[in-house]
Every structure is written in structure tokens, then in C-alpha cells.
């Protein structure tokens, strides 16, 4: 049973990317905690165009942001060894007033809010106050009994059978003042299946899980996470989404049509019915502070292990999901636990590489990029892999571009240009038009980032006897069952290379 089938069709809505790679200045925010440097980290990258790890991230962000189908604004933070080493914003928080995104700009966290709820559960586990396998009604009596027993573990792993959004939801208020009120949106619905027999993602389930936190602590959910998570971790820019007009330093929200046209959201959706599942606002800097506690000792190792442990169905099938955290790997095989979010006016992710002691968060003010997991991992790469540049080929090649996908295979002719300044792959389009994908050399072996309207994809380029082969990786979204590597690429382009 394949419970995580990905829709790959949208990758092939190709648009023109006519950009130049250049470095922009930004404001780097650093914490005042310990400044331990990773043993694999170098201070600079020996290249004229990209001087160091920070400039590599800036270049990738700027090139992506200059593409047509990108968000107006994006913010990125990286923390390593419990210290924020990068925190900058790019683009606009308000396209009309031309207000710029910076590291203090707040965004909708969307479903990354689930990790805040999960972290509240982790604190209760650490205090031996919650039994994840006890019936949820023992903590939330207001939730009606169902055809099968539901536990907090089932809910957190999305195997409870509680439905996601649907036409059966009962929205009767403009603002929900309590979790008990929020439960009325979905509490009447039947389970989709017996718990632990299938997987079905559910934001409503996390509203119920926030009720579990309330029931155990006797404290309103928002008050509990403020006292036990936000204040101790100095997450001063995180809280409930009350609307952009009521929050200082909050970005405007934007929507984008299929042609890449952006417009401001005039009347944002109310999030009060789903604080615990998708209703928080934050900054990338705040989110990485929370990510850091999964390796810095704030949580005991046995609690972290419980949170990350993937849950299984009764059939024995591995879901790849723990207590909200979703297991993944980058192309180099590093294990990462993460959660992405997507909602009106927002795209977000928090990724934690526990072995490397690194956390990274990205937040955007529209529902792009689609491939945000790949973006997160490629932005983290400079801090996890030593700069190891190799002399790259200079010239061009007529290439055949194809996707390795039996269901939606695409084959196009194109031309690859490698000049070290404006590396790019140009594909033939309809009506004589061309579609351009810019390439950024990552200063690590033969790795490039291929900039597409849907994100930046890990790409390798290898030349042997003047025959060039390029491969790009596209994940099937997290959680993955196994790492995506260049042995099983999503895109291949190859042809004879002409040196210049």
C-alpha cells in the first residue's frame, strides 16, 4: 500500500528564468550563546562570485527570488551547535510600500505549528504527565467517543482516522475563543478508518491534541506554550495568528495564480480554529531555536528518541512519521527530521539534522516554493559539507532532457551553458519560446543547484570523454521511505560537450 503518493505533474509548468547571479547584502543575526564551530565548517569558499557560506545562501535565495514563480519575500535562518549562524530576509514583506523582509519579519507558520504542539507534548512526556497510548477522551472529555479508541500517539502520527479539512466541517463562527469551540468544527465526523490501519494527514487532529495539552495542564493551550516553550527559548516573535493588521512586523500575505501573478490577500482566513495545527506565526530564527532543543539537552535524549521514532501501522508498514516529526534524508544520506507548512499566504519548513546539530527554517509569504524540503537541505549544505570546489567544464552542450517518471515522462531538447557566471539550462518550449533554468555551482565537488519556479533542486554534472551527464533529484516529499540519491534521479540531461 503506497500511502504517500506524490503528484509530480506541476514540475513541468516551465517558465522563463532570466536572471544574473549576484550577491546582495543582508542583515545577519547571531545569538549570544556559545560559538562552537563545526569541524567540517570553513570560513570562506574560494570563488570570486561566492565568497563564503553566507554568500552562497544569499546567491541561491536571490536567484530563486528573481524567478517569476517565486514568493515576494523569503526569510531563512540556520542554527548550528545551538548558535544562529545565518538569519536574513530577501524580497518584500509589502510589495506596495516596498517594505523589505528582514530577520525579524513574521510569517504564518502554517503546519509547522504542529511542531510547536508536538514540542508541548515533549515537555509533558519529560515530566511524565502524559500517556501517549491512553484514550484521548481521558484528557478531552468534550470530544465524543468514536467507533474505535483514539490515542494521542495515533493523532500525532496521523494514523487516528480523524479527517482533514472537508465539506463536512461546520464553521459557525468568525473567531473561536477556545479549543472546545474549535472541536465543534469536526468532532461530529466519523473516523475514516480504524486507527493504525492507514495514514491520513489531519490538521484537525492537532486541534484535538492541543486540547490534550489543556486537559493535562489545566492551562489554556496558548498560555502553556508561551510559558513552557516560547519564553524559555526566547521565541519572542512567535504566537497565535491574529491577523496581519494586529501583529507588528508581520508580512502581508499573497496569493499566486498558475501564471505566477501575485496579488495581496485582502481578507485572510481566520486561524483561530486550528492554533495547534496551523494557526501560529513566527520567524525562522525563533523556529530554529525550537529545533535546537532536539539536540542541545533541553529535552532528554530518550524524549527526543520517542518524538522522532517512526510509527507503524498494524500491518507493520513504516509511516515515516513520529510525533509530528517527519523523517527524511538529504542526497548525501544525512538523516533529517522536519515538517513543512502550506496555507493561504504562506509556505514554511523547519528541518533538524540531529547528528550535525543543525536546524534550518524557511518562511515565505505565498504558497511557494513547492519543493521546500529540497530548498531547506540545499541551504543547509554549506554548513554541513566542506567547500571542495573542482574545476568545472566551460563550454556548452546540446542536450536531451528527460524526466525519469513512467507516469508523466517529459522529453525535451535543450542546451546547457557553463561559463562560471551565468550557468544555465535552456529548454525548447512551445511556439519557439525557450525556458531557462539557472544553475548555481555549490562549490562542493560536482554539485549544482538548479533553480526552477518550484524550488532549487540538487543537481550533479559530470563530464567524461566530452560526454556530459547531468542529474537532478526531486523528493517525493517527506516522509521518505529511503534517501533520494543521484542513483535514482528525477531528471537526466546529457549530450556531447564543446569546450570553450
Short mmCIF file of C-alpha atoms in Angstrom, two decimals, residues 315-496:
data_model
loop_
_atom_site.label_atom_id
_atom_site.label_comp_id
_atom_site.label_asym_id
_atom_site.label_seq_id
_atom_site.Cartn_x
_atom_site.Cartn_y
_atom_site.Cartn_z
CA UNK A 315 0.29 -4.18 9.03
CA UNK A 316 3.87 -3.39 10.01
CA UNK A 317 4.21 -0.66 7.38
CA UNK A 318 6.54 2.13 8.40
CA UNK A 319 4.83 5.54 8.15
CA UNK A 320 8.00 7.63 8.41
CA UNK A 321 6.19 9.91 10.87
CA UNK A 322 6.91 10.18 14.57
CA UNK A 323 5.20 12.53 17.00
CA UNK A 324 4.52 15.05 14.22
CA UNK A 325 8.15 14.97 13.03
CA UNK A 326 8.63 13.53 9.54
CA UNK A 327 11.74 11.56 8.67
CA UNK A 328 13.74 12.42 5.59
CA UNK A 329 17.28 12.34 4.18
CA UNK A 330 19.29 14.74 2.09
CA UNK A 331 21.02 13.40 -1.07
CA UNK A 332 24.22 12.80 0.87
CA UNK A 333 22.36 10.45 3.23
CA UNK A 334 22.14 12.72 6.28
CA UNK A 335 19.04 11.96 8.33
CA UNK A 336 16.77 14.93 8.92
CA UNK A 337 13.51 15.35 10.83
CA UNK A 338 11.22 18.10 9.65
CA UNK A 339 7.78 19.45 8.93
CA UNK A 340 6.65 21.78 6.17
CA UNK A 341 3.61 24.04 6.04
CA UNK A 342 1.37 25.36 3.27
CA UNK A 343 -1.64 27.65 3.61
CA UNK A 344 -3.07 30.90 2.31
CA UNK A 345 -0.21 33.37 2.13
CA UNK A 346 2.45 31.03 3.49
CA UNK A 347 4.98 28.30 2.82
CA UNK A 348 7.28 27.22 5.63
CA UNK A 349 9.57 24.49 6.93
CA UNK A 350 11.65 23.60 9.97
CA UNK A 351 14.32 20.92 9.47
CA UNK A 352 16.59 19.44 12.14
CA UNK A 353 19.74 17.45 11.36
CA UNK A 354 20.38 15.97 14.83
CA UNK A 355 23.72 14.32 14.09
CA UNK A 356 25.09 17.52 12.57
CA UNK A 357 23.47 19.63 15.34
CA UNK A 358 21.94 21.91 12.76
CA UNK A 359 18.49 23.45 12.42
CA UNK A 360 17.22 25.42 9.45
CA UNK A 361 13.92 27.22 8.87
CA UNK A 362 12.50 28.90 5.78
CA UNK A 363 9.36 31.04 5.67
CA UNK A 364 7.67 32.64 2.64
CA UNK A 365 4.66 34.93 2.17
CA UNK A 366 2.87 32.95 -0.53
CA UNK A 367 2.35 29.26 -1.22
CA UNK A 368 5.72 28.80 -2.92
CA UNK A 369 8.15 27.08 -3.32
CA UNK A 370 6.54 23.70 -3.69
CA UNK A 371 9.83 21.84 -3.24
CA UNK A 372 10.66 23.43 0.08
CA UNK A 373 12.24 20.29 1.57
CA UNK A 374 14.90 20.32 -1.15
CA UNK A 375 15.37 24.07 -0.60
CA UNK A 376 15.88 23.55 3.12
CA UNK A 377 18.51 20.87 2.59
CA UNK A 378 20.39 22.75 -0.11
CA UNK A 379 20.54 25.91 2.02
CA UNK A 380 21.85 23.82 4.92
CA UNK A 381 24.54 22.16 2.80
CA UNK A 382 27.25 24.87 3.17
CA UNK A 383 27.26 24.30 6.95
CA UNK A 384 27.43 20.51 6.71
CA UNK A 385 29.89 19.87 3.90
CA UNK A 386 33.32 21.42 3.48
CA UNK A 387 33.91 23.57 0.45
CA UNK A 388 35.59 21.28 -2.08
CA UNK A 389 35.45 23.03 -5.44
CA UNK A 390 36.61 21.23 -8.56
CA UNK A 391 37.49 22.78 -11.87
CA UNK A 392 34.21 22.85 -13.74
CA UNK A 393 33.84 22.50 -17.50
CA UNK A 394 33.48 25.68 -19.53
CA UNK A 395 31.53 25.48 -22.74
CA UNK A 396 28.16 24.22 -23.93
CA UNK A 397 26.33 21.07 -24.89
CA UNK A 398 23.23 20.23 -26.91
CA UNK A 399 21.34 18.01 -24.50
CA UNK A 400 18.34 15.75 -24.34
CA UNK A 401 16.36 16.50 -21.19
CA UNK A 402 14.07 13.83 -19.78
CA UNK A 403 12.25 13.03 -16.58
CA UNK A 404 12.58 9.59 -15.08
CA UNK A 405 8.93 9.05 -14.35
CA UNK A 406 6.85 6.39 -16.08
CA UNK A 407 3.55 8.15 -15.44
CA UNK A 408 4.43 11.61 -16.75
CA UNK A 409 7.64 11.29 -18.73
CA UNK A 410 8.73 14.52 -20.39
CA UNK A 411 11.43 14.69 -23.06
CA UNK A 412 12.77 17.96 -24.47
CA UNK A 413 15.75 19.21 -26.42
CA UNK A 414 17.86 21.93 -24.91
CA UNK A 415 21.27 23.49 -24.47
CA UNK A 416 23.46 23.70 -21.39
CA UNK A 417 25.77 26.69 -21.00
CA UNK A 418 28.55 26.60 -18.41
CA UNK A 419 30.58 29.81 -18.23
CA UNK A 420 31.01 30.11 -14.46
CA UNK A 421 28.99 33.33 -14.39
CA UNK A 422 25.55 32.61 -15.79
CA UNK A 423 25.37 28.81 -15.91
CA UNK A 424 22.01 27.77 -17.28
CA UNK A 425 19.98 25.06 -18.95
CA UNK A 426 17.79 26.34 -21.79
CA UNK A 427 14.98 24.07 -22.97
CA UNK A 428 12.90 24.30 -26.10
CA UNK A 429 9.36 25.37 -25.37
CA UNK A 430 6.16 25.78 -27.30
CA UNK A 431 5.79 28.27 -30.15
CA UNK A 432 9.54 28.71 -30.42
CA UNK A 433 9.87 30.04 -26.89
CA UNK A 434 12.58 28.84 -24.55
CA UNK A 435 12.54 28.04 -20.86
CA UNK A 436 15.64 28.74 -18.79
CA UNK A 437 16.80 27.12 -15.57
CA UNK A 438 19.71 28.87 -13.92
CA UNK A 439 22.42 26.72 -12.34
CA UNK A 440 24.48 27.67 -9.29
CA UNK A 441 27.72 25.84 -8.58
CA UNK A 442 27.68 24.88 -4.88
CA UNK A 443 31.47 24.82 -4.54
CA UNK A 444 31.28 21.21 -3.47
CA UNK A 445 32.55 18.55 -5.84
CA UNK A 446 30.29 18.47 -8.92
CA UNK A 447 27.14 19.69 -7.16
CA UNK A 448 24.92 22.44 -8.54
CA UNK A 449 21.59 23.90 -7.56
CA UNK A 450 19.16 24.03 -10.48
CA UNK A 451 16.77 26.93 -9.95
CA UNK A 452 13.21 26.19 -11.02
CA UNK A 453 9.98 28.06 -10.33
CA UNK A 454 9.20 25.39 -7.76
CA UNK A 455 12.43 25.38 -5.81
CA UNK A 456 16.14 24.65 -6.11
CA UNK A 457 16.98 21.05 -6.95
CA UNK A 458 20.19 19.21 -6.11
CA UNK A 459 21.97 18.59 -9.41
CA UNK A 460 25.21 16.84 -10.36
CA UNK A 461 27.13 17.45 -13.59
CA UNK A 462 29.80 15.00 -14.73
CA UNK A 463 31.94 15.07 -17.85
CA UNK A 464 33.71 12.02 -19.28
CA UNK A 465 35.34 11.90 -22.72
CA UNK A 466 33.47 15.09 -23.66
CA UNK A 467 30.12 13.49 -22.88
CA UNK A 468 28.20 15.39 -20.21
CA UNK A 469 25.58 13.84 -17.94
CA UNK A 470 23.52 15.91 -15.53
CA UNK A 471 21.15 14.50 -12.93
CA UNK A 472 18.66 16.29 -10.66
CA UNK A 473 16.88 14.97 -7.60
CA UNK A 474 13.29 15.68 -6.67
CA UNK A 475 11.96 14.17 -3.47
CA UNK A 476 8.58 12.53 -3.14
CA UNK A 477 8.10 14.87 -0.18
CA UNK A 478 8.79 13.96 3.40
CA UNK A 479 8.47 11.50 4.89
CA UNK A 480 10.58 9.45 2.50
CA UNK A 481 10.90 5.70 2.80
CA UNK A 482 14.54 5.87 1.67
CA UNK A 483 17.02 8.57 0.61
CA UNK A 484 16.74 10.17 -2.81
CA UNK A 485 20.16 9.94 -4.46
CA UNK A 486 21.73 10.53 -7.85
CA UNK A 487 21.42 6.79 -8.42
CA UNK A 488 17.67 7.31 -8.79
CA UNK A 489 17.38 10.83 -10.29
CA UNK A 490 14.18 12.53 -11.30
CA UNK A 491 15.75 14.44 -14.21
CA UNK A 492 18.54 13.47 -16.59
CA UNK A 493 20.07 15.72 -19.26
CA UNK A 494 23.02 14.63 -21.38
CA UNK A 495 24.89 15.41 -24.57
CA UNK A 496 28.31 15.98 -26.12
#
